[in-house]
Amino acid sequence: MGQGLLQIGLTLAVVLIITVNFGKYIANVFMGKATLLDKVMNPLERIIYKLADVKPQENMTGREYAYSLLLSNLFIGFLAYLLITFQGILPWNPNSFGAPRWDLTLHTTISFLTNTGQQHYLGEQTISHFSSMAGLTFLMFISAATGLAVGIVFIRGLTGKPLGNYYVDLIRGITRILLPISIIGAIVFLAQGVPQTLSAPLLVETLEGRTQYIATGPIASFEIIKLLGTNGGGFFGANSAHPFENPNIITNLIAIIAMMSIPIAMIFVYGAFSNNIKQAWRLFWMLFIFFLVLVWITAAGEFQGNPIVNSNLGFEQLPNLEGKEVRFGWAQTALWSVITTATMNGAVNGMHDSLMPSGGFSTLLSMFLQVIWGGIGTGIVYLLIYQYLTAFWAGLMIGSTPEFFGRKITKNSVVLASVIVLIHPIAALIPSGIALAYPISLSGISNPGFHGISQVVYEYISASSNNGSGFEGLADNTLWWNLSTSATMLLGRYVSIFAILLLADTMASTKSVPAIPATLKTDTLLFTSLTAIVIFLLSFLIFFPILVNGPLAEGFRLAAQ
């Protein structure tokens, strides 16, 4: 136990050191300050702006920003759908893959376009090398940059700054952050043994004298943006549990850093924009405490193991090693499972369906909350919206006019904030109820009872929160699952984004009022504690019945054996 916790502690220490400085760099990029890449990227961006007819100095309103985002995403998604559909006649298809079914192609396109990465197929048996690079990898860059832009524009609106230009934010997010790090990361992965090739599968002879095909492809370049951009969808069906995606403990550490870097760094980006680094640190420690609690719950459960299995084997205590890679062990798998759901990434280095009930509780709760640490760009948005609602209720309780960052909180802004918070449970729980009502024809549950409930709800929660991981064992490659989860992903992504951008516009256009002694300060320990309570009331209690009927009930039943 001690060695496992030491591994977790050292990993998190490395992440913390990197992300604080990374946040300063991201803030400089979007505040127009000088960065190390200016000499290389400024000329390149000017060429892109000219070719795309983008006026970089032109600020957009919230509606203009939203329409530009939605139309560009629609166009890019349509192109990716066509590319996958016609991959059979396109180059770099050594496996001669044809077109997947239309509903699977639609689900795959929407999944990667919405930064979800949910997969109802095996990548090594479905997607050509060309579709992987020009289709899915391209979508992962666009979706990550889109989420980053939404986070930045919301911070601008909250702090009373002009909202900026969507195309400029999108391009700078790719050229200054995602692309440079992805190039370096892909080279490092390649050096550690992750393949990067366009060749056909390898034909090898096994020890038994039989022949076997080993799938390869452009994996290193796919892997880094999947992690850095919180996309999560794997080149292989086994995702980061596959040795070609994650061969050793070094690549595992790099993957964890990549997953956590931007979501955590955005807290300090907010501190730089608001010129209030004290508040950023308070928010960080609040989330870090939440995060450590979930890691402890998961790690303790995996270390104790399954009491039924241990009893049958004659052990008093044996860690749960089902669904885990021996090169990582129970500790790194437990840490990864919480990180990937906390950051809305969705990549896995072990099978979540094999986690103990406490692990199922932590992973589900992480996606319910969406703020520990949240998705790329959108995580900081949800966190600040909870702070915004906290300021509204706190103002009402003390009898003063609710305000946040020196601006009055209006009726329209509260409505928009409420829509943003509520769309997540609506998009997930309604289709979950429908699927559970028809367990034979729709749900596809492979495990009856409480675990089966978790399987179904997990699929929709991961779709709604743009996470993409799943409790495998669910028969999800059907017309119902492909279309229903596609609708959930679209609702969870674009309805929220549209409301976020309208709220940013509303806050930016609200006149500031001078501070008075009764003005509520947002960088105090009291206000941070109130925010934690609001997060608990609005998110945890909404989903509490699911936790009771899923992992909690499963845990009590297991303990009673």
C-alpha positions as CSV (number, residue, x, y, z in Angstrom):
1,M,0.0,0.0,0.0
2,G,2.8,2.4,0.9
3,Q,4.7,1.9,-2.3
4,G,1.5,2.4,-4.3
5,L,0.6,5.7,-2.5
6,L,4.2,6.9,-3.0
7,Q,3.9,6.3,-6.7
8,I,0.7,8.3,-6.8
9,G,2.2,11.1,-4.6
10,L,5.3,11.5,-6.8
11,T,3.2,11.6,-10.0
12,L,0.9,14.3,-8.7
13,A,3.9,16.4,-7.5
14,V,5.4,16.4,-11.0
15,V,2.0,17.4,-12.5
16,L,1.7,20.3,-10.0
17,I,5.1,21.7,-10.8
18,I,4.5,21.6,-14.6
19,T,0.9,22.9,-14.7
20,V,1.4,26.1,-12.7
21,N,4.0,27.4,-15.1
22,F,2.0,26.0,-18.1
23,G,-0.9,28.2,-17.0
24,K,1.2,31.3,-17.2
25,Y,2.2,30.4,-20.7
26,I,-1.4,29.8,-21.9
27,A,-2.5,33.1,-20.4
28,N,0.3,34.9,-22.3
29,V,-0.8,33.2,-25.5
30,F,-4.4,34.4,-25.3
31,M,-3.6,37.8,-23.7
32,G,-1.3,38.6,-26.6
33,K,1.9,38.7,-24.6
34,A,5.3,37.6,-25.9
35,T,6.0,33.9,-26.0
36,L,8.9,31.7,-27.1
37,L,7.1,30.7,-30.3
38,D,6.4,34.2,-31.6
39,K,9.2,34.3,-34.2
40,V,8.0,31.1,-35.7
41,M,4.3,31.3,-35.4
42,N,3.5,35.0,-36.0
43,P,4.4,34.7,-39.8
44,L,2.6,31.4,-40.1
45,E,-0.5,32.8,-38.4
46,R,-0.6,35.8,-40.6
47,I,-0.6,33.6,-43.7
48,I,-3.4,31.5,-42.2
49,Y,-5.4,34.6,-41.4
50,K,-5.0,35.9,-45.0
51,L,-5.9,32.6,-46.6
52,A,-9.0,32.2,-44.4
53,D,-10.0,35.9,-44.7
54,V,-9.8,36.4,-40.9
55,K,-9.4,39.8,-39.4
56,P,-7.5,39.1,-36.2
57,Q,-8.3,42.5,-34.6
58,E,-12.0,42.1,-35.0
59,N,-13.9,41.3,-31.8
60,M,-17.0,39.2,-31.9
61,T,-20.2,39.3,-29.9
62,G,-21.3,36.2,-28.0
63,R,-23.8,35.2,-30.7
64,E,-21.2,35.8,-33.5
65,Y,-18.7,33.7,-31.6
66,A,-21.2,30.9,-31.1
67,Y,-22.4,30.9,-34.7
68,S,-18.8,30.8,-36.0
69,L,-18.0,27.9,-33.7
70,L,-21.1,25.9,-34.6
71,L,-20.9,26.4,-38.4
72,S,-17.2,25.6,-38.5
73,N,-17.7,22.5,-36.4
74,L,-20.6,21.4,-38.6
75,F,-18.6,21.8,-41.8
76,I,-15.5,20.0,-40.4
77,G,-17.7,17.2,-39.0
78,F,-19.4,16.7,-42.4
79,L,-16.0,16.4,-44.1
80,A,-14.8,13.9,-41.5
81,Y,-18.0,11.8,-42.0
82,L,-17.5,11.7,-45.8
83,L,-13.8,10.7,-45.3
84,I,-14.6,7.8,-43.1
85,T,-17.5,6.7,-45.3
86,F,-15.3,6.6,-48.4
87,Q,-12.2,5.3,-46.7
88,G,-12.3,2.2,-48.9
89,I,-11.3,4.1,-52.0
90,L,-8.9,6.5,-50.3
91,P,-5.1,5.9,-49.8
92,W,-3.2,4.5,-46.8
93,N,-5.7,1.7,-46.2
94,P,-3.5,-1.4,-46.1
95,N,-6.2,-3.4,-44.4
96,S,-8.7,-2.6,-47.1
97,F,-11.3,-1.5,-44.6
98,G,-14.6,-0.5,-46.1
99,A,-17.2,2.0,-44.8
100,P,-18.6,1.3,-41.3
101,R,-22.4,1.3,-40.9
102,W,-23.9,4.7,-41.3
103,D,-25.0,4.9,-37.7
104,L,-21.5,3.9,-36.4
105,T,-19.8,6.4,-38.8
106,L,-22.2,9.1,-37.5
107,H,-21.5,8.2,-33.9
108,T,-17.7,8.1,-34.4
109,T,-17.7,11.5,-36.2
110,I,-19.8,13.2,-33.5
111,S,-17.8,11.5,-30.8
112,F,-14.5,12.9,-31.9
113,L,-16.0,16.3,-33.0
114,T,-17.4,16.9,-29.5
115,N,-14.1,16.0,-27.8
116,T,-15.7,12.8,-26.4
117,G,-13.8,10.0,-28.0
118,Q,-16.4,7.4,-27.2
119,Q,-15.9,4.4,-29.4
120,H,-18.4,1.6,-30.3
121,Y,-15.8,-0.1,-32.6
122,L,-12.3,-1.6,-32.5
123,G,-10.0,0.9,-34.1
124,E,-7.6,-1.7,-35.4
125,Q,-10.4,-3.4,-37.2
126,T,-12.4,-0.5,-38.5
127,I,-10.5,2.7,-39.3
128,S,-7.9,3.1,-42.1
129,H,-4.6,4.9,-41.5
130,F,-5.8,7.8,-43.6
131,S,-9.1,8.1,-41.7
132,S,-7.2,7.9,-38.5
133,M,-4.8,10.8,-39.4
134,A,-6.9,13.1,-41.7
135,G,-10.2,12.3,-40.0
136,L,-10.0,11.5,-36.3
137,T,-6.6,13.1,-35.4
138,F,-7.7,16.3,-37.2
139,L,-11.0,16.3,-35.3
140,M,-9.1,15.8,-32.0
141,F,-7.1,19.0,-32.6
142,I,-10.2,21.0,-33.6
143,S,-12.3,19.8,-30.7
144,A,-9.6,20.4,-28.2
145,A,-8.9,23.9,-29.6
146,T,-12.6,24.7,-29.6
147,G,-13.0,23.8,-25.9
148,L,-9.9,25.8,-25.1
149,A,-11.3,28.8,-27.0
150,V,-14.7,28.5,-25.1
151,G,-12.8,28.5,-21.8
152,I,-10.8,31.6,-22.7
153,V,-13.8,33.6,-24.0
154,F,-15.8,32.8,-20.9
155,I,-12.9,34.1,-18.7
156,R,-12.7,37.2,-20.9
157,G,-16.5,37.9,-20.4
158,L,-16.3,37.2,-16.7
159,T,-13.5,39.7,-16.2
160,G,-15.1,42.4,-18.5
161,K,-12.7,42.1,-21.4
162,P,-13.7,42.0,-25.1
163,L,-14.6,38.4,-26.2
164,G,-12.1,38.2,-29.0
165,N,-12.3,36.4,-32.3
166,Y,-13.2,32.7,-32.5
167,Y,-10.9,31.9,-35.4
168,V,-8.0,33.6,-33.9
169,D,-8.5,31.8,-30.6
170,L,-8.9,28.5,-32.5
171,I,-5.7,29.0,-34.5
172,R,-3.6,30.2,-31.6
173,G,-4.7,27.3,-29.5
174,I,-3.5,24.9,-32.1
175,T,-0.3,26.6,-33.3
176,R,0.9,27.8,-29.9
177,I,-0.2,25.0,-27.6
178,L,-1.6,21.8,-29.0
179,L,0.6,21.3,-32.1
180,P,4.1,22.1,-30.6
181,I,3.5,19.9,-27.6
182,S,2.0,17.1,-29.7
183,I,5.1,17.1,-32.0
184,I,7.5,16.8,-29.1
185,G,5.2,14.3,-27.3
186,A,4.9,12.1,-30.4
187,I,8.7,12.0,-30.8
188,V,9.1,11.0,-27.1
189,F,6.5,8.3,-27.5
190,L,8.2,7.1,-30.6
191,A,11.5,6.9,-28.7
192,Q,9.8,4.8,-26.0
193,G,8.5,2.2,-28.5
194,V,5.1,3.5,-29.6
195,P,4.8,2.8,-33.4
196,Q,4.4,5.4,-36.0
197,T,4.0,3.8,-39.5
198,L,1.7,3.6,-42.5
199,S,2.6,-0.1,-43.2
200,A,0.2,-3.0,-43.2
201,P,-0.1,-5.3,-40.1
202,L,2.9,-7.4,-39.3
203,L,2.7,-11.1,-39.9
204,V,4.6,-13.1,-37.3
205,E,5.0,-16.7,-36.2
206,T,4.0,-17.4,-32.6
207,L,5.8,-19.8,-30.2
208,E,3.2,-22.4,-31.1
209,G,4.2,-22.3,-34.7
210,R,1.1,-20.4,-35.8
211,T,0.8,-17.1,-37.7
212,Q,-0.6,-13.9,-36.2
213,Y,-1.3,-10.5,-37.6
214,I,-0.1,-7.6,-35.3
215,A,-1.8,-4.3,-36.1
216,T,0.3,-1.1,-36.3
217,G,-0.2,2.4,-37.6
218,P,0.4,6.1,-37.0
219,I,-0.1,5.6,-33.2
220,A,2.4,8.0,-31.6
221,S,0.9,11.1,-33.3
222,F,-2.6,9.8,-32.4
223,E,-1.7,9.1,-28.8
224,I,-0.3,12.4,-27.7
225,I,-3.3,14.6,-28.9
226,K,-5.7,12.0,-27.5
227,L,-4.2,12.7,-24.1
228,L,-3.3,16.4,-24.3
229,G,-6.6,17.4,-25.9
230,T,-8.7,15.3,-23.4
231,N,-10.1,13.3,-26.4
232,G,-9.5,9.9,-25.0
233,G,-10.4,7.7,-28.0
234,G,-7.8,5.1,-28.6
235,F,-6.1,3.8,-31.8
236,F,-6.8,0.3,-30.4
237,G,-9.8,-1.0,-28.7
238,A,-7.8,-1.6,-25.5
239,N,-6.8,2.1,-25.5
240,S,-3.9,2.9,-23.3
241,A,-3.9,-0.6,-21.8
242,H,-2.4,-1.7,-25.1
243,P,1.4,-2.0,-25.1
244,F,1.6,-0.1,-28.5
245,E,-0.2,2.9,-27.0
246,N,1.4,2.8,-23.5
247,P,4.4,0.5,-23.4
248,N,6.0,1.3,-20.0
249,I,5.9,3.4,-16.9
250,I,7.6,6.4,-18.6
251,T,4.9,6.7,-21.2
252,N,2.3,6.2,-18.5
253,L,3.7,9.2,-16.5
254,I,3.8,11.3,-19.7
255,A,0.2,10.4,-20.4
256,I,-0.9,11.4,-16.9
257,I,0.9,14.7,-17.2
258,A,-0.6,15.4,-20.6
259,M,-4.1,14.6,-19.4
260,M,-4.0,16.9,-16.4
261,S,-1.9,19.7,-17.8
262,I,-4.3,21.9,-19.6
263,P,-7.4,21.4,-17.3
264,I,-5.4,22.3,-14.2
265,A,-3.4,25.1,-16.0
266,M,-6.7,26.8,-16.9
267,I,-7.3,27.6,-13.2
268,F,-4.1,29.7,-13.2
269,V,-5.0,31.1,-16.6
270,Y,-8.1,32.5,-14.9
271,G,-5.9,33.8,-12.1
272,A,-3.8,35.7,-14.7
273,F,-6.8,37.2,-16.5
274,S,-8.5,38.3,-13.3
275,N,-5.3,39.4,-11.8
276,N,-6.2,37.4,-8.7
277,I,-3.8,34.5,-8.3
278,K,-4.9,34.1,-4.7
279,Q,-8.4,33.0,-5.8
280,A,-6.9,30.7,-8.4
281,W,-4.9,28.9,-5.7
282,R,-7.9,28.6,-3.4
283,L,-9.9,27.0,-6.3
284,F,-7.0,24.7,-7.0
285,W,-6.7,23.5,-3.4
286,M,-10.5,23.0,-3.2
287,L,-10.5,20.8,-6.3
288,F,-7.2,19.1,-5.2
289,I,-8.8,18.0,-2.0
290,F,-11.9,16.6,-3.8
291,F,-9.5,14.8,-6.2
292,L,-7.4,13.3,-3.4
293,V,-10.5,12.0,-1.7
294,L,-11.7,10.2,-4.9
295,V,-8.2,8.8,-5.5
296,W,-8.1,7.5,-1.9
297,I,-11.5,5.9,-2.2
298,T,-10.5,4.2,-5.5
299,A,-7.0,3.2,-4.4
300,A,-8.3,1.7,-1.1
301,G,-10.9,-0.4,-2.9
302,E,-8.4,-1.7,-5.4
303,F,-5.8,-2.5,-2.7
304,Q,-8.3,-4.4,-0.6
305,G,-9.4,-6.4,-3.6
306,N,-12.5,-8.5,-4.1
307,P,-13.3,-10.4,-0.8
308,I,-15.0,-13.3,-2.7
309,V,-12.0,-13.8,-5.0
310,N,-9.6,-13.5,-2.1
311,S,-11.6,-16.0,0.0
312,N,-11.7,-18.5,-2.8
313,L,-7.9,-18.2,-3.3
314,G,-7.2,-18.4,0.4
315,F,-5.9,-14.9,0.9
316,E,-6.9,-12.5,3.6
317,Q,-6.1,-9.5,1.4
318,L,-5.0,-9.4,-2.3
319,P,-5.2,-6.3,-4.6
320,N,-7.8,-6.4,-7.3
321,L,-5.8,-7.2,-10.5
322,E,-8.7,-8.1,-12.8
323,G,-8.7,-5.9,-15.9
324,K,-5.2,-4.4,-15.1
325,E,-1.9,-4.4,-16.8
326,V,0.9,-5.8,-14.6
327,R,3.3,-3.2,-15.9
328,F,1.2,-0.5,-14.1
329,G,-0.4,-2.4,-11.2
330,W,-3.3,-1.5,-9.0
331,A,-2.0,1.9,-7.9
332,Q,-1.3,3.5,-11.3
333,T,-4.6,2.1,-12.7
334,A,-6.5,3.5,-9.7
335,L,-4.9,6.9,-10.2
336,W,-5.4,6.9,-13.9
337,S,-9.1,5.9,-13.6
338,V,-9.8,9.0,-11.4
339,I,-7.7,11.3,-13.6
340,T,-9.3,10.2,-16.9
341,T,-12.8,10.8,-15.6
342,A,-11.9,13.9,-13.6
343,T,-10.4,15.6,-16.6
344,M,-13.1,14.3,-19.0
345,N,-10.4,12.6,-21.0
346,G,-11.8,9.0,-21.3
347,A,-8.5,7.2,-22.1
348,V,-8.0,4.1,-19.9
349,N,-5.0,2.0,-19.0
350,G,-7.2,-0.7,-17.3
351,M,-10.8,-1.8,-17.7
352,H,-13.2,0.3,-15.7
353,D,-15.8,-2.5,-15.7
354,S,-13.4,-4.5,-13.5
355,L,-13.0,-1.8,-10.9
356,M,-14.2,-2.4,-7.4
357,P,-17.6,-0.6,-6.6
358,S,-15.6,2.2,-4.9
359,G,-13.8,2.8,-8.2
360,G,-17.1,2.9,-10.0
361,F,-18.4,5.4,-7.5
362,S,-15.4,7.7,-8.0
363,T,-15.4,7.6,-11.8
364,L,-19.1,8.2,-12.0
365,L,-19.0,11.0,-9.4
366,S,-16.1,12.7,-11.3
367,M,-18.2,12.9,-14.4
368,F,-21.2,14.0,-12.5
369,L,-19.4,17.0,-11.1
370,Q,-17.4,18.0,-14.3
371,V,-15.2,20.4,-12.3
372,I,-12.4,18.1,-11.0
373,W,-10.6,19.1,-13.1
374,G,-13.1,19.2,-16.0
375,G,-12.6,19.0,-19.7
376,I,-10.2,21.2,-21.7
377,G,-11.5,24.7,-21.5
378,T,-15.0,23.7,-20.3
379,G,-13.8,22.5,-16.8
380,I,-12.9,26.0,-15.7
381,V,-16.2,27.3,-17.2
382,Y,-18.3,25.0,-15.0
383,L,-16.2,25.8,-12.0
384,L,-16.7,29.6,-12.5
385,I,-20.4,29.1,-13.1
386,Y,-20.7,27.4,-9.8
387,Q,-18.8,30.4,-8.3
388,Y,-21.2,32.7,-10.1
389,L,-24.3,30.9,-8.7
390,T,-22.6,30.9,-5.3
391,A,-22.2,34.7,-5.4
392,F,-25.9,35.0,-6.5
393,W,-27.2,32.9,-3.5
394,A,-24.8,34.4,-1.0
395,G,-25.8,37.9,-2.1
396,L,-29.5,37.1,-1.6
397,M,-28.8,35.5,1.9
398,I,-27.1,38.6,3.2
399,G,-29.7,41.0,1.7
400,S,-27.5,42.8,-0.8
401,T,-27.6,43.0,-4.6
402,P,-25.9,39.9,-6.0
403,E,-22.8,40.8,-7.9
404,F,-19.7,39.0,-9.2
405,F,-16.4,40.7,-10.3
406,G,-17.9,44.1,-9.7
407,R,-20.9,43.4,-12.0
408,K,-24.5,42.9,-11.0
409,I,-25.9,39.4,-11.5
410,T,-29.0,39.7,-13.7
411,K,-32.0,37.4,-14.2
412,N,-30.9,36.4,-17.7
413,S,-27.4,35.4,-16.6
414,V,-28.8,33.2,-13.8
415,V,-31.2,31.5,-16.3
416,L,-28.3,30.8,-18.7
417,A,-26.1,29.6,-15.8
418,S,-28.9,27.3,-14.7
419,V,-29.3,25.9,-18.3
420,I,-25.6,25.1,-18.4
421,V,-25.7,23.2,-15.1
422,L,-28.9,21.3,-15.9
423,I,-28.3,20.2,-19.5
424,H,-25.8,17.6,-18.3
425,P,-28.2,15.6,-16.1
426,I,-31.1,16.0,-18.6
427,A,-28.9,14.7,-21.5
428,A,-27.8,11.7,-19.5
429,L,-30.6,10.6,-17.2
430,I,-33.5,10.7,-19.7
431,P,-32.0,8.3,-22.2
432,S,-30.6,6.2,-19.3
433,G,-34.2,5.7,-18.0
434,I,-35.4,4.8,-21.5
435,A,-32.6,2.2,-22.0
436,L,-33.2,0.7,-18.5
437,A,-36.9,0.4,-19.2
438,Y,-36.2,-2.0,-22.0
439,P,-33.4,-4.2,-20.7
440,I,-33.7,-6.8,-23.5
441,S,-34.2,-4.7,-26.6
442,L,-32.2,-1.6,-25.8
443,S,-29.9,-1.7,-22.8
444,G,-27.5,-4.4,-23.9
445,I,-26.5,-5.1,-20.3
446,S,-24.0,-7.9,-19.8
447,N,-24.1,-7.8,-16.0
448,P,-27.5,-8.0,-14.3
449,G,-28.3,-6.2,-11.1
450,F,-26.7,-3.1,-9.7
451,H,-23.6,-3.3,-11.9
452,G,-25.8,-3.3,-15.0
453,I,-27.4,0.0,-13.9
454,S,-23.9,1.5,-13.6
455,Q,-23.0,0.2,-17.1
456,V,-26.0,2.0,-18.7
457,V,-25.7,5.2,-16.8
458,Y,-21.9,5.4,-17.2
459,E,-22.3,5.2,-21.0
460,Y,-24.7,8.2,-21.1
461,I,-22.8,10.2,-18.4
462,S,-19.5,9.8,-20.3
463,A,-21.3,10.9,-23.5
464,S,-23.0,13.9,-21.8
465,S,-19.7,15.1,-20.1
466,N,-17.7,14.5,-23.3
467,N,-15.6,11.9,-21.5
468,G,-15.9,8.8,-23.7
469,S,-14.8,6.0,-21.3
470,G,-17.1,3.2,-20.6
471,F,-18.0,0.1,-18.5
472,E,-17.1,-2.3,-21.2
473,G,-19.3,-5.4,-21.6
474,L,-22.2,-3.2,-22.8
475,A,-23.5,-4.2,-26.2
476,D,-23.3,-0.7,-27.5
477,N,-22.7,-1.0,-31.3
478,T,-26.4,-1.0,-32.1
479,L,-28.7,1.6,-33.8
480,W,-30.2,2.6,-30.5
481,W,-26.9,3.1,-28.7
482,N,-25.1,4.9,-31.6
483,L,-28.0,7.3,-32.2
484,S,-29.0,8.0,-28.6
485,T,-25.4,8.6,-27.4
486,S,-24.8,10.8,-30.4
487,A,-27.8,12.9,-29.4
488,T,-26.5,13.0,-25.8
489,M,-23.0,14.1,-26.9
490,L,-24.5,16.9,-29.1
491,L,-26.7,18.2,-26.3
492,G,-23.9,18.0,-23.7
493,R,-21.5,19.8,-25.9
494,Y,-23.2,22.4,-28.1
495,V,-26.2,23.4,-26.1
496,S,-23.9,24.1,-23.2
497,I,-21.4,25.9,-25.4
498,F,-24.1,28.1,-26.9
499,A,-25.4,29.0,-23.4
500,I,-21.8,29.6,-22.1
501,L,-21.1,32.1,-24.9
502,L,-24.3,34.0,-24.4
503,L,-23.6,34.2,-20.7
504,A,-20.0,35.4,-21.5
505,D,-21.5,38.1,-23.7
506,T,-24.0,39.1,-21.0
507,M,-21.3,39.4,-18.3
508,A,-19.0,41.4,-20.6
509,S,-21.7,43.9,-21.4
510,T,-22.9,44.4,-17.8
511,K,-21.7,47.6,-16.4
512,S,-19.3,47.4,-13.4
513,V,-20.2,48.9,-10.1
514,P,-17.8,50.3,-7.6
515,A,-16.8,48.1,-4.6
516,I,-18.3,48.9,-1.2
517,P,-17.5,47.4,2.2
518,A,-20.4,45.0,1.8
519,T,-19.1,43.6,-1.5
520,L,-18.7,39.9,-1.3
521,K,-15.0,38.9,-1.9
522,T,-14.5,35.8,-3.9
523,D,-11.0,35.0,-3.0
524,T,-11.7,34.2,0.7
525,L,-11.7,30.8,2.3
526,L,-15.4,31.3,3.3
527,F,-16.5,31.9,-0.3
528,T,-14.4,28.9,-1.6
529,S,-16.1,26.8,1.1
530,L,-19.5,28.0,0.0
531,T,-18.6,27.1,-3.6
532,A,-17.8,23.6,-2.5
533,I,-21.2,23.3,-0.8
534,V,-23.0,24.6,-4.0
535,I,-21.2,22.1,-6.1
536,F,-22.3,19.4,-3.7
537,L,-25.9,20.5,-3.7
538,L,-26.3,21.0,-7.4
539,S,-24.4,18.1,-8.8
540,F,-23.9,15.4,-6.2
541,L,-27.5,15.3,-4.9
542,I,-29.0,15.3,-8.4
543,F,-27.1,12.1,-9.2
544,F,-27.2,10.6,-5.7
545,P,-30.0,8.1,-6.5
546,I,-27.9,6.7,-9.4
547,L,-24.9,6.2,-7.0
548,V,-27.2,4.5,-4.4
549,N,-28.7,2.1,-7.0
550,G,-25.4,1.5,-8.7
551,P,-21.9,1.3,-7.1
552,L,-23.0,1.9,-3.5
553,A,-25.6,-0.9,-3.6
554,E,-23.1,-3.1,-5.4
555,G,-20.5,-2.4,-2.7
556,F,-22.8,-3.2,0.2
557,R,-23.9,-6.4,-1.6
558,L,-20.3,-7.5,-2.1
559,A,-19.4,-6.7,1.5
560,A,-22.4,-8.9,2.7
561,Q,-21.1,-12.0,0.8
